[in-house]
Amino acid sequence: MSNAPVACGACQTGGICGGKGMATFKEGVWANNPISIQVLGICSALAVTSKLENSLVMGVALIFVCVGSNLFISLLRKSIPRKIRMIAEVAIIATFVILFDQILKAFYWPMSLQLGPYVGLIITNCIVMGRAEAFALQNPPLVSVVDGLANGLGYAAVLGAIGAFRELLGSGSIFGVTMLSETWYVKNQLMILAPGAFIVLGFLIALFNALNAKKDSNDAKPAGGH
Amino acid sequence: MKDSLKTIIFATVLGVVCAGLLAGANQMLKPFQEANAAAEKWRNIFDVLGVSYNPDANSHELLRLVQSPDNPDGKVSEIEAAGMTIYTYDHPEAGKLYAVEFSGPGLWGPIDGLLCLKGDLKTVFNIAFYKQEETPGLGGEIGNKPKDGKKTFTGKFQGKTIDGPGKAGIRVRKPDQASGANEVDGISGATLTCDKVEAMVNEISEIVLKNRDAILSAKPNSGAVRKEAGNE
């Protein structure tokens, strides 16, 4: 994902994103990944990742919400009164979250049952609010969409990685297809339970930090949140 | 003053637009969601009654199955007795079956289930706890359906009787200690879940046994199934 111009091909200086598209994209997916670097939104990253499919649907949900809310908050950024900007952000975010939850209930019922309250809880996800506050309020719509997409993808990628590990080790399968035969593999119950998620996430963050430390040792790393 | 007026107008417009959007989406998606919920209910009932159906069937196909009066697999009828709705089905091997819904508190959240009895209204044909939030891997075992001959917790209820000796219902014993015709082995490490499951099974068993004659003599509400499905 580092070299290919995935976000927008026209992103040279003076391109449609004002030259910021590619940098914004890399920032969200890798250099400032919402989960592994900023450690935001890990509540859902721990709760829904016992299966790969659930993790990816949750990732799609976050991409949808992040892109949608960033776009509209950016469009409204000059007319939102400062005093109520957070309430306005939450209202827009909540609209997108509920919309996604309703669509899931209508067309992907089994998944909706499995994800339970966690789709609705995206409203309180720090990543979405964080991108709205930190990016969409200061930037034009198009590059805000790129930012939302990048952060959503960054979240989805980490969730997918955790989900793949947990499902493989905990249930011996990937996407519900058995990979490790029960005849010689004893399923690791720990991976299905919450501690397994913490352990996998811990290893992933360590890996990200090790890789980033090599590339740039002076990078200041913001931390905290849930 | 001017600022607060602008704030109020912005908040009002935003609120109305968001609410309008969601209301519209809700109106458009409602039929699909209701069909899903209804199909989910019938899937649970079909499972516990041993009705054969295509497990990959989507909500729409499943409801068509319920609606179709001449489909042999759709011949599940409802009877009203003792203030409950009971689902009956003529199983090709086990004969007449009765399924009744029950619910009660679990360890972490409410548990919903279906108890399916044979024609004598005493012998358990099947039991299912289709909605539960018990500890995954421990109490959560109650949610597993018996499949491929693998014995699950619910599978142990099959063939047991809810009619004594002693209190109506089933005794959930400590693992490997069940011996009587109304006793099943509990789940190791899930004593609290087992206690709660036993309590709700006992409760519904007592109601069924008390109203046994009324249930056995009740007439099926013909077309009830079709009518309900037709609403969506």
GROMACS .gro file of C-alpha atoms in nm:
model
  458
    1MET     CA    1   0.000   0.000   0.000
    2SER     CA    2   0.302   0.227   0.021
    3ASN     CA    3   0.381   0.313  -0.342
    4ALA     CA    4   0.073   0.248  -0.548
    5PRO     CA    5  -0.141   0.560  -0.592
    6VAL     CA    6  -0.453   0.398  -0.452
    7ALA     CA    7  -0.630   0.700  -0.313
    8CYS     CA    8  -0.637   0.922  -0.617
    9GLY     CA    9  -0.426   0.912  -0.926
   10ALA     CA   10  -0.445   1.286  -0.984
   11CYS     CA   11  -0.273   1.376  -0.662
   12GLN     CA   12   0.030   1.571  -0.780
   13THR     CA   13   0.069   1.925  -0.658
   14GLY     CA   14  -0.234   2.116  -0.775
   15GLY     CA   15  -0.437   1.798  -0.820
   16ILE     CA   16  -0.798   1.774  -0.713
   17CYS     CA   17  -0.699   1.709  -0.352
   18GLY     CA   18  -0.459   2.003  -0.350
   19GLY     CA   19  -0.165   1.762  -0.344
   20LYS     CA   20  -0.256   1.639   0.003
   21GLY     CA   21  -0.446   1.326  -0.100
   22MET     CA   22  -0.167   1.070  -0.101
   23ALA     CA   23  -0.003   1.199   0.216
   24THR     CA   24  -0.338   1.199   0.394
   25PHE     CA   25  -0.406   0.849   0.276
   26LYS     CA   26  -0.072   0.708   0.394
   27GLU     CA   27  -0.110   0.886   0.723
   28GLY     CA   28  -0.446   0.722   0.797
   29VAL     CA   29  -0.365   0.372   0.681
   30TRP     CA   30  -0.014   0.337   0.812
   31ALA     CA   31   0.187   0.617   0.969
   32ASN     CA   32  -0.089   0.728   1.202
   33ASN     CA   33  -0.307   0.417   1.198
   34PRO     CA   34  -0.604   0.479   1.428
   35ILE     CA   35  -0.570   0.151   1.617
   36SER     CA   36  -0.210   0.044   1.617
   37ILE     CA   37  -0.055   0.391   1.654
   38GLN     CA   38  -0.320   0.610   1.809
   39VAL     CA   39  -0.480   0.323   2.005
   40LEU     CA   40  -0.830   0.456   1.939
   41GLY     CA   41  -1.145   0.253   1.889
   42ILE     CA   42  -1.002  -0.061   2.046
   43CYS     CA   43  -1.328  -0.137   2.229
   44SER     CA   44  -1.488  -0.265   1.910
   45ALA     CA   45  -1.154  -0.401   1.787
   46LEU     CA   46  -1.157  -0.634   2.086
   47ALA     CA   47  -1.528  -0.713   2.093
   48VAL     CA   48  -1.612  -0.818   1.738
   49THR     CA   49  -1.291  -0.978   1.616
   50SER     CA   50  -1.349  -1.342   1.711
   51LYS     CA   51  -1.425  -1.412   1.344
   52LEU     CA   52  -1.272  -1.267   1.028
   53GLU     CA   53  -1.606  -1.203   0.860
   54ASN     CA   54  -1.739  -1.004   1.155
   55SER     CA   55  -1.420  -0.801   1.168
   56LEU     CA   56  -1.440  -0.709   0.802
   57VAL     CA   57  -1.808  -0.611   0.817
   58MET     CA   58  -1.725  -0.392   1.114
   59GLY     CA   59  -1.442  -0.242   0.908
   60VAL     CA   60  -1.680  -0.168   0.622
   61ALA     CA   61  -1.917  -0.005   0.871
   62LEU     CA   62  -1.643   0.223   0.996
   63ILE     CA   63  -1.531   0.313   0.643
   64PHE     CA   64  -1.890   0.403   0.553
   65VAL     CA   65  -1.940   0.614   0.864
   66CYS     CA   66  -1.599   0.782   0.848
   67VAL     CA   67  -1.630   0.875   0.481
   68GLY     CA   68  -1.989   0.994   0.514
   69SER     CA   69  -1.945   1.196   0.830
   70ASN     CA   70  -1.615   1.348   0.716
   71LEU     CA   71  -1.774   1.455   0.388
   72PHE     CA   72  -2.075   1.623   0.544
   73ILE     CA   73  -1.890   1.777   0.834
   74SER     CA   74  -1.637   1.919   0.591
   75LEU     CA   75  -1.914   2.058   0.369
   76LEU     CA   76  -2.075   2.223   0.671
   77ARG     CA   77  -1.748   2.327   0.837
   78LYS     CA   78  -1.803   2.698   0.770
   79SER     CA   79  -2.163   2.704   0.886
   80ILE     CA   80  -2.145   2.488   1.198
   81PRO     CA   81  -2.163   2.725   1.498
   82ARG     CA   82  -1.853   2.667   1.716
   83LYS     CA   83  -2.053   2.632   2.036
   84ILE     CA   84  -2.247   2.331   1.918
   85ARG     CA   85  -1.998   2.183   1.674
   86MET     CA   86  -1.951   1.861   1.873
   87ILE     CA   87  -2.322   1.802   1.903
   88ALA     CA   88  -2.360   1.866   1.531
   89GLU     CA   89  -2.078   1.619   1.459
   90VAL     CA   90  -2.236   1.353   1.675
   91ALA     CA   91  -2.574   1.408   1.506
   92ILE     CA   92  -2.420   1.356   1.162
   93ILE     CA   93  -2.216   1.055   1.276
   94ALA     CA   94  -2.518   0.900   1.447
   95THR     CA   95  -2.722   0.939   1.130
   96PHE     CA   96  -2.470   0.740   0.929
   97VAL     CA   97  -2.427   0.474   1.196
   98ILE     CA   98  -2.800   0.416   1.234
   99LEU     CA   99  -2.835   0.409   0.856
  100PHE     CA  100  -2.570   0.135   0.830
  101ASP     CA  101  -2.723  -0.060   1.117
  102GLN     CA  102  -3.065  -0.048   0.949
  103ILE     CA  103  -2.924  -0.162   0.616
  104LEU     CA  104  -2.744  -0.449   0.789
  105LYS     CA  105  -3.068  -0.551   0.962
  106ALA     CA  106  -3.253  -0.548   0.631
  107PHE     CA  107  -3.004  -0.722   0.402
  108TYR     CA  108  -2.748  -0.902   0.617
  109TRP     CA  109  -2.953  -1.030   0.905
  110PRO     CA  110  -2.725  -1.305   1.041
  111MET     CA  111  -2.436  -1.061   1.062
  112SER     CA  112  -2.656  -0.804   1.228
  113LEU     CA  113  -2.742  -1.062   1.495
  114GLN     CA  114  -2.376  -1.142   1.554
  115LEU     CA  115  -2.251  -0.785   1.574
  116GLY     CA  116  -2.536  -0.697   1.808
  117PRO     CA  117  -2.492  -0.355   1.970
  118TYR     CA  118  -2.142  -0.293   1.835
  119VAL     CA  119  -2.253  -0.132   1.509
  120GLY     CA  120  -2.459   0.119   1.704
  121LEU     CA  121  -2.163   0.181   1.932
  122ILE     CA  122  -1.963   0.322   1.638
  123ILE     CA  123  -2.134   0.650   1.732
  124THR     CA  124  -1.908   0.666   2.035
  125ASN     CA  125  -1.601   0.543   1.847
  126CYS     CA  126  -1.316   0.786   1.903
  127ILE     CA  127  -1.181   0.741   1.551
  128VAL     CA  128  -1.489   0.887   1.380
  129MET     CA  129  -1.522   1.179   1.619
  130GLY     CA  130  -1.147   1.229   1.614
  131ARG     CA  131  -1.129   1.256   1.236
  132ALA     CA  132  -1.423   1.495   1.232
  133GLU     CA  133  -1.265   1.721   1.494
  134ALA     CA  134  -0.906   1.697   1.383
  135PHE     CA  135  -0.947   1.686   1.006
  136ALA     CA  136  -1.286   1.746   0.849
  137LEU     CA  137  -1.345   2.074   1.034
  138GLN     CA  138  -1.029   2.224   0.885
  139ASN     CA  139  -1.013   2.070   0.540
  140PRO     CA  140  -1.209   2.077   0.214
  141PRO     CA  141  -1.454   1.793   0.138
  142LEU     CA  142  -1.254   1.584  -0.109
  143VAL     CA  143  -0.942   1.545   0.100
  144SER     CA  144  -1.164   1.485   0.405
  145VAL     CA  145  -1.322   1.194   0.222
  146VAL     CA  146  -0.974   1.056   0.151
  147ASP     CA  147  -0.891   1.097   0.519
  148GLY     CA  148  -1.208   0.917   0.626
  149LEU     CA  149  -1.145   0.638   0.377
  150ALA     CA  150  -0.784   0.599   0.486
  151ASN     CA  151  -0.866   0.585   0.855
  152GLY     CA  152  -1.152   0.345   0.790
  153LEU     CA  153  -0.922   0.123   0.586
  154GLY     CA  154  -0.653   0.141   0.853
  155TYR     CA  155  -0.907   0.032   1.112
  156ALA     CA  156  -1.047  -0.241   0.887
  157ALA     CA  157  -0.700  -0.377   0.809
  158VAL     CA  158  -0.602  -0.408   1.174
  159LEU     CA  159  -0.940  -0.558   1.264
  160GLY     CA  160  -0.907  -0.804   0.977
  161ALA     CA  161  -0.561  -0.908   1.097
  162ILE     CA  162  -0.684  -0.963   1.453
  163GLY     CA  163  -0.993  -1.144   1.328
  164ALA     CA  164  -0.789  -1.374   1.103
  165PHE     CA  165  -0.553  -1.471   1.386
  166ARG     CA  166  -0.829  -1.525   1.638
  167GLU     CA  167  -1.048  -1.727   1.405
  168LEU     CA  168  -0.758  -1.941   1.283
  169LEU     CA  169  -0.620  -2.019   1.629
  170GLY     CA  170  -0.951  -2.015   1.817
  171SER     CA  171  -1.180  -2.198   1.575
  172GLY     CA  172  -0.929  -2.348   1.334
  173SER     CA  173  -1.101  -2.182   1.040
  174ILE     CA  174  -1.096  -1.879   0.812
  175PHE     CA  175  -1.430  -1.735   0.694
  176GLY     CA  176  -1.589  -2.040   0.858
  177VAL     CA  177  -1.393  -2.283   0.636
  178THR     CA  178  -1.192  -2.530   0.840
  179MET     CA  179  -0.816  -2.480   0.795
  180LEU     CA  180  -0.672  -2.664   1.090
  181SER     CA  181  -0.826  -3.011   1.117
  182GLU     CA  182  -0.968  -3.105   1.453
  183THR     CA  183  -0.786  -3.437   1.437
  184TRP     CA  184  -0.452  -3.274   1.518
  185TYR     CA  185  -0.531  -2.918   1.619
  186VAL     CA  186  -0.678  -2.842   1.960
  187LYS     CA  187  -0.878  -2.521   1.933
  188ASN     CA  188  -0.747  -2.250   2.159
  189GLN     CA  189  -1.050  -2.125   2.354
  190LEU     CA  190  -0.847  -1.832   2.484
  191MET     CA  191  -0.843  -1.680   2.137
  192ILE     CA  192  -1.223  -1.669   2.121
  193LEU     CA  193  -1.247  -1.499   2.458
  194ALA     CA  194  -1.157  -1.134   2.526
  195PRO     CA  195  -0.802  -1.200   2.659
  196GLY     CA  196  -0.711  -1.349   2.320
  197ALA     CA  197  -0.802  -1.019   2.155
  198PHE     CA  198  -0.584  -0.824   2.396
  199ILE     CA  199  -0.290  -1.054   2.333
  200VAL     CA  200  -0.319  -1.038   1.953
  201LEU     CA  201  -0.369  -0.660   1.958
  202GLY     CA  202  -0.067  -0.622   2.186
  203PHE     CA  203   0.152  -0.817   1.947
  204LEU     CA  204   0.022  -0.617   1.650
  205ILE     CA  205   0.094  -0.284   1.817
  206ALA     CA  206   0.442  -0.406   1.908
  207LEU     CA  207   0.497  -0.506   1.547
  208PHE     CA  208   0.377  -0.169   1.415
  209ASN     CA  209   0.597   0.016   1.663
  210ALA     CA  210   0.899  -0.190   1.570
  211LEU     CA  211   0.843  -0.128   1.199
  212ASN     CA  212   0.781   0.244   1.246
  213ALA     CA  213   1.075   0.288   1.481
  214LYS     CA  214   1.304   0.164   1.207
  215LYS     CA  215   1.166   0.411   0.956
  216ASP     CA  216   1.146   0.717   1.175
  217SER     CA  217   1.280   0.727   1.526
  218ASN     CA  218   1.187   1.090   1.595
  219ASP     CA  219   0.819   1.055   1.522
  220ALA     CA  220   0.610   1.181   1.814
  221LYS     CA  221   0.339   0.933   1.898
  222PRO     CA  222   0.010   1.048   2.039
  223ALA     CA  223  -0.155   0.790   2.258
  224GLY     CA  224  -0.466   0.725   2.464
  225GLY     CA  225  -0.839   0.696   2.416
  226HIS     CA  226  -1.062   0.395   2.388
  227MET     CA  227  -2.832   3.740   2.023
  228LYS     CA  228  -2.773   3.705   1.655
  229ASP     CA  229  -2.523   3.427   1.723
  230SER     CA  230  -2.759   3.225   1.939
  231LEU     CA  231  -3.034   3.265   1.682
  232LYS     CA  232  -2.802   3.125   1.416
  233THR     CA  233  -2.711   2.838   1.648
  234ILE     CA  234  -3.073   2.752   1.712
  235ILE     CA  235  -3.161   2.765   1.343
  236PHE     CA  236  -2.863   2.547   1.251
  237ALA     CA  237  -2.944   2.292   1.521
  238THR     CA  238  -3.308   2.279   1.419
  239VAL     CA  239  -3.233   2.235   1.050
  240LEU     CA  240  -2.968   1.970   1.115
  241GLY     CA  241  -3.197   1.785   1.353
  242VAL     CA  242  -3.488   1.788   1.109
  243VAL     CA  243  -3.274   1.678   0.813
  244CYS     CA  244  -3.111   1.391   1.007
  245ALA     CA  245  -3.440   1.277   1.155
  246GLY     CA  246  -3.607   1.295   0.813
  247LEU     CA  247  -3.331   1.089   0.655
  248LEU     CA  248  -3.352   0.821   0.921
  249ALA     CA  249  -3.730   0.813   0.917
  250GLY     CA  250  -3.725   0.768   0.540
  251ALA     CA  251  -3.466   0.492   0.558
  252ASN     CA  252  -3.661   0.322   0.832
  253GLN     CA  253  -3.979   0.329   0.627
  254MET     CA  254  -3.803   0.185   0.323
  255LEU     CA  255  -3.616  -0.089   0.508
  256LYS     CA  256  -3.886  -0.190   0.753
  257PRO     CA  257  -4.049  -0.459   0.536
  258PHE     CA  258  -3.712  -0.631   0.486
  259GLN     CA  259  -3.628  -0.614   0.855
  260GLU     CA  260  -3.964  -0.749   0.960
  261ALA     CA  261  -3.937  -1.031   0.707
  262ASN     CA  262  -3.597  -1.118   0.853
  263ALA     CA  263  -3.727  -1.120   1.207
  264ALA     CA  264  -4.026  -1.335   1.111
  265ALA     CA  265  -3.804  -1.576   0.915
  266GLU     CA  266  -3.568  -1.601   1.209
  267LYS     CA  267  -3.858  -1.700   1.431
  268TRP     CA  268  -3.969  -1.969   1.186
  269ARG     CA  269  -3.616  -2.099   1.142
  270ASN     CA  270  -3.599  -2.159   1.518
  271ILE     CA  271  -3.939  -2.329   1.519
  272PHE     CA  272  -3.852  -2.547   1.216
  273ASP     CA  273  -3.524  -2.647   1.380
  274VAL     CA  274  -3.678  -2.757   1.705
  275LEU     CA  275  -3.965  -2.940   1.533
  276GLY     CA  276  -3.730  -3.119   1.297
  277VAL     CA  277  -3.896  -2.971   0.987
  278SER     CA  278  -3.664  -3.012   0.693
  279TYR     CA  279  -3.587  -2.692   0.506
  280ASN     CA  280  -3.301  -2.552   0.309
  281PRO     CA  281  -3.072  -2.392   0.568
  282ASP     CA  282  -2.938  -2.152   0.304
  283ALA     CA  283  -3.288  -2.029   0.222
  284ASN     CA  284  -3.313  -1.656   0.270
  285SER     CA  285  -3.588  -1.488   0.467
  286HIS     CA  286  -3.807  -1.451   0.165
  287GLU     CA  287  -3.795  -1.816   0.060
  288LEU     CA  288  -3.852  -1.931   0.416
  289LEU     CA  289  -4.161  -1.720   0.457
  290ARG     CA  290  -4.295  -1.852   0.130
  291LEU     CA  291  -4.248  -2.201   0.276
  292VAL     CA  292  -4.452  -2.106   0.580
  293GLN     CA  293  -4.718  -1.943   0.370
  294SER     CA  294  -4.763  -2.225   0.122
  295PRO     CA  295  -5.058  -2.437   0.241
  296ASP     CA  296  -4.985  -2.743   0.030
  297ASN     CA  297  -4.614  -2.768   0.098
  298PRO     CA  298  -4.564  -3.075   0.321
  299ASP     CA  299  -4.270  -2.909   0.493
  300GLY     CA  300  -4.477  -2.605   0.574
  301LYS     CA  301  -4.744  -2.788   0.768
  302VAL     CA  302  -4.675  -2.628   1.098
  303SER     CA  303  -4.991  -2.507   1.262
  304GLU     CA  304  -5.053  -2.293   1.564
  305ILE     CA  305  -5.285  -2.366   1.853
  306GLU     CA  306  -5.382  -2.130   2.129
  307ALA     CA  307  -5.405  -2.285   2.474
  308ALA     CA  308  -5.331  -2.173   2.829
  309GLY     CA  309  -5.262  -1.824   2.699
  310MET     CA  310  -4.970  -1.947   2.489
  311THR     CA  311  -4.913  -2.011   2.123
  312ILE     CA  312  -4.810  -2.369   2.060
  313TYR     CA  313  -4.670  -2.489   1.728
  314THR     CA  314  -4.760  -2.838   1.616
  315TYR     CA  315  -4.618  -3.050   1.339
  316ASP     CA  316  -4.671  -3.406   1.218
  317HIS     CA  317  -4.316  -3.535   1.208
  318PRO     CA  318  -4.274  -3.821   0.956
  319GLU     CA  319  -4.103  -4.042   1.217
  320ALA     CA  320  -4.176  -3.901   1.561
  321GLY     CA  321  -4.546  -3.832   1.503
  322LYS     CA  322  -4.724  -3.531   1.642
  323LEU     CA  323  -4.495  -3.273   1.801
  324TYR     CA  324  -4.570  -2.967   2.011
  325ALA     CA  325  -4.330  -2.675   2.046
  326VAL     CA  326  -4.371  -2.396   2.296
  327GLU     CA  327  -4.163  -2.086   2.355
  328PHE     CA  328  -4.015  -2.002   2.694
  329SER     CA  329  -3.783  -1.742   2.833
  330GLY     CA  330  -3.610  -1.646   3.153
  331PRO     CA  331  -3.308  -1.469   3.294
  332GLY     CA  332  -2.967  -1.616   3.219
  333LEU     CA  333  -2.634  -1.534   3.380
  334TRP     CA  334  -2.553  -1.230   3.164
  335GLY     CA  335  -2.878  -1.163   2.980
  336PRO     CA  336  -3.219  -1.299   2.895
  337ILE     CA  337  -3.247  -1.647   2.743
  338ASP     CA  338  -3.519  -1.736   2.491
  339GLY     CA  339  -3.585  -2.092   2.393
  340LEU     CA  340  -3.824  -2.346   2.248
  341LEU     CA  341  -3.924  -2.670   2.413
  342CYS     CA  342  -4.053  -2.938   2.178
  343LEU     CA  343  -4.250  -3.229   2.323
  344LYS     CA  344  -4.380  -3.549   2.167
  345GLY     CA  345  -4.749  -3.634   2.136
  346ASP     CA  346  -4.778  -3.740   2.501
  347LEU     CA  347  -4.674  -3.386   2.602
  348LYS     CA  348  -4.430  -3.540   2.848
  349THR     CA  349  -4.133  -3.666   2.647
  350VAL     CA  350  -3.883  -3.411   2.523
  351PHE     CA  351  -3.822  -3.433   2.149
  352ASN     CA  352  -3.592  -3.134   2.131
  353ILE     CA  353  -3.496  -2.819   2.314
  354ALA     CA  354  -3.325  -2.505   2.188
  355PHE     CA  355  -3.194  -2.191   2.351
  356TYR     CA  356  -3.187  -1.973   2.044
  357LYS     CA  357  -3.118  -1.643   2.214
  358GLN     CA  358  -2.858  -1.634   2.489
  359GLU     CA  359  -2.559  -1.432   2.602
  360GLU     CA  360  -2.396  -1.685   2.834
  361THR     CA  361  -2.017  -1.706   2.871
  362PRO     CA  362  -1.873  -1.818   2.537
  363GLY     CA  363  -1.715  -2.160   2.565
  364LEU     CA  364  -1.881  -2.236   2.900
  365GLY     CA  365  -2.249  -2.152   2.952
  366GLY     CA  366  -2.263  -2.049   2.586
  367GLU     CA  367  -2.260  -2.420   2.507
  368ILE     CA  368  -2.639  -2.419   2.562
  369GLY     CA  369  -2.671  -2.233   2.230
  370ASN     CA  370  -2.509  -2.513   2.026
  371LYS     CA  371  -2.743  -2.728   1.822
  372PRO     CA  372  -2.683  -3.102   1.813
  373LYS     CA  373  -2.531  -3.184   1.475
  374ASP     CA  374  -2.343  -3.466   1.304
  375GLY     CA  375  -2.417  -3.696   1.595
  376LYS     CA  376  -2.212  -3.476   1.826
  377LYS     CA  377  -2.370  -3.468   2.171
  378THR     CA  378  -2.436  -3.115   2.284
  379PHE     CA  379  -2.598  -2.995   2.603
  380THR     CA  380  -2.935  -2.955   2.432
  381GLY     CA  381  -2.901  -3.301   2.277
  382LYS     CA  382  -2.898  -3.454   2.626
  383PHE     CA  383  -3.257  -3.343   2.679
  384GLN     CA  384  -3.385  -3.560   2.395
  385GLY     CA  385  -3.600  -3.850   2.517
  386LYS     CA  386  -3.612  -3.724   2.875
  387THR     CA  387  -3.945  -3.678   3.051
  388ILE     CA  388  -4.068  -3.359   3.214
  389ASP     CA  389  -4.328  -3.547   3.424
  390GLY     CA  390  -4.146  -3.632   3.743
  391PRO     CA  391  -4.058  -3.806   3.964
  392GLY     CA  392  -4.078  -3.503   4.188
  393LYS     CA  393  -4.126  -3.156   4.046
  394ALA     CA  394  -4.226  -3.107   3.684
  395GLY     CA  395  -3.939  -3.036   3.449
  396ILE     CA  396  -3.581  -3.154   3.411
  397ARG     CA  397  -3.309  -3.175   3.677
  398VAL     CA  398  -2.973  -3.048   3.551
  399ARG     CA  399  -2.719  -3.246   3.758
  400LYS     CA  400  -2.346  -3.199   3.799
  401PRO     CA  401  -2.154  -3.336   3.499
  402ASP     CA  402  -2.167  -3.717   3.472
  403GLN     CA  403  -2.414  -3.758   3.757
  404ALA     CA  404  -2.744  -3.770   3.570
  405SER     CA  405  -2.921  -4.104   3.593
  406GLY     CA  406  -3.300  -4.064   3.608
  407ALA     CA  407  -3.537  -4.020   3.317
  408ASN     CA  408  -3.577  -3.655   3.409
  409GLU     CA  409  -3.210  -3.578   3.468
  410VAL     CA  410  -2.942  -3.442   3.234
  411ASP     CA  411  -2.571  -3.377   3.284
  412GLY     CA  412  -2.484  -3.013   3.339
  413ILE     CA  413  -2.200  -2.822   3.176
  414SER     CA  414  -1.872  -2.824   3.363
  415GLY     CA  415  -1.784  -2.471   3.474
  416ALA     CA  416  -2.130  -2.333   3.404
  417THR     CA  417  -2.325  -2.414   3.720
  418LEU     CA  418  -2.505  -2.080   3.731
  419THR     CA  419  -2.620  -2.103   3.370
  420CYS     CA  420  -2.738  -2.461   3.431
  421ASP     CA  421  -2.936  -2.355   3.739
  422LYS     CA  422  -3.108  -2.078   3.546
  423VAL     CA  423  -3.181  -2.306   3.251
  424GLU     CA  424  -3.330  -2.565   3.484
  425ALA     CA  425  -3.552  -2.302   3.647
  426MET     CA  426  -3.698  -2.183   3.315
  427VAL     CA  427  -3.747  -2.537   3.182
  428ASN     CA  428  -3.925  -2.632   3.504
  429GLU     CA  429  -4.149  -2.330   3.482
  430ILE     CA  430  -4.266  -2.400   3.127
  431SER     CA  431  -4.297  -2.775   3.200
  432GLU     CA  432  -4.528  -2.706   3.490
  433ILE     CA  433  -4.750  -2.484   3.275
  434VAL     CA  434  -4.764  -2.744   2.998
  435LEU     CA  435  -4.847  -3.032   3.232
  436LYS     CA  436  -5.110  -2.827   3.413
  437ASN     CA  437  -5.282  -2.745   3.083
  438ARG     CA  438  -5.215  -3.079   2.918
  439ASP     CA  439  -5.579  -3.162   2.845
  440ALA     CA  440  -5.651  -2.815   2.711
  441ILE     CA  441  -5.353  -2.832   2.476
  442LEU     CA  442  -5.431  -3.183   2.354
  443SER     CA  443  -5.792  -3.094   2.277
  444ALA     CA  444  -5.725  -2.750   2.126
  445LYS     CA  445  -5.808  -2.703   1.761
  446PRO     CA  446  -5.541  -2.555   1.535
  447ASN     CA  447  -5.619  -2.202   1.421
  448SER     CA  448  -5.635  -2.282   1.058
  449GLY     CA  449  -5.462  -2.035   0.837
  450ALA     CA  450  -5.309  -1.852   1.131
  451VAL     CA  451  -4.962  -1.914   1.003
  452ARG     CA  452  -5.047  -1.795   0.657
  453LYS     CA  453  -5.229  -1.491   0.784
  454GLU     CA  454  -4.935  -1.374   0.989
  455ALA     CA  455  -4.685  -1.422   0.714
  456GLY     CA  456  -4.919  -1.248   0.475
  457ASN     CA  457  -4.901  -0.933   0.682
  458GLU     CA  458  -4.550  -0.851   0.581
   0.00000   0.00000   0.00000
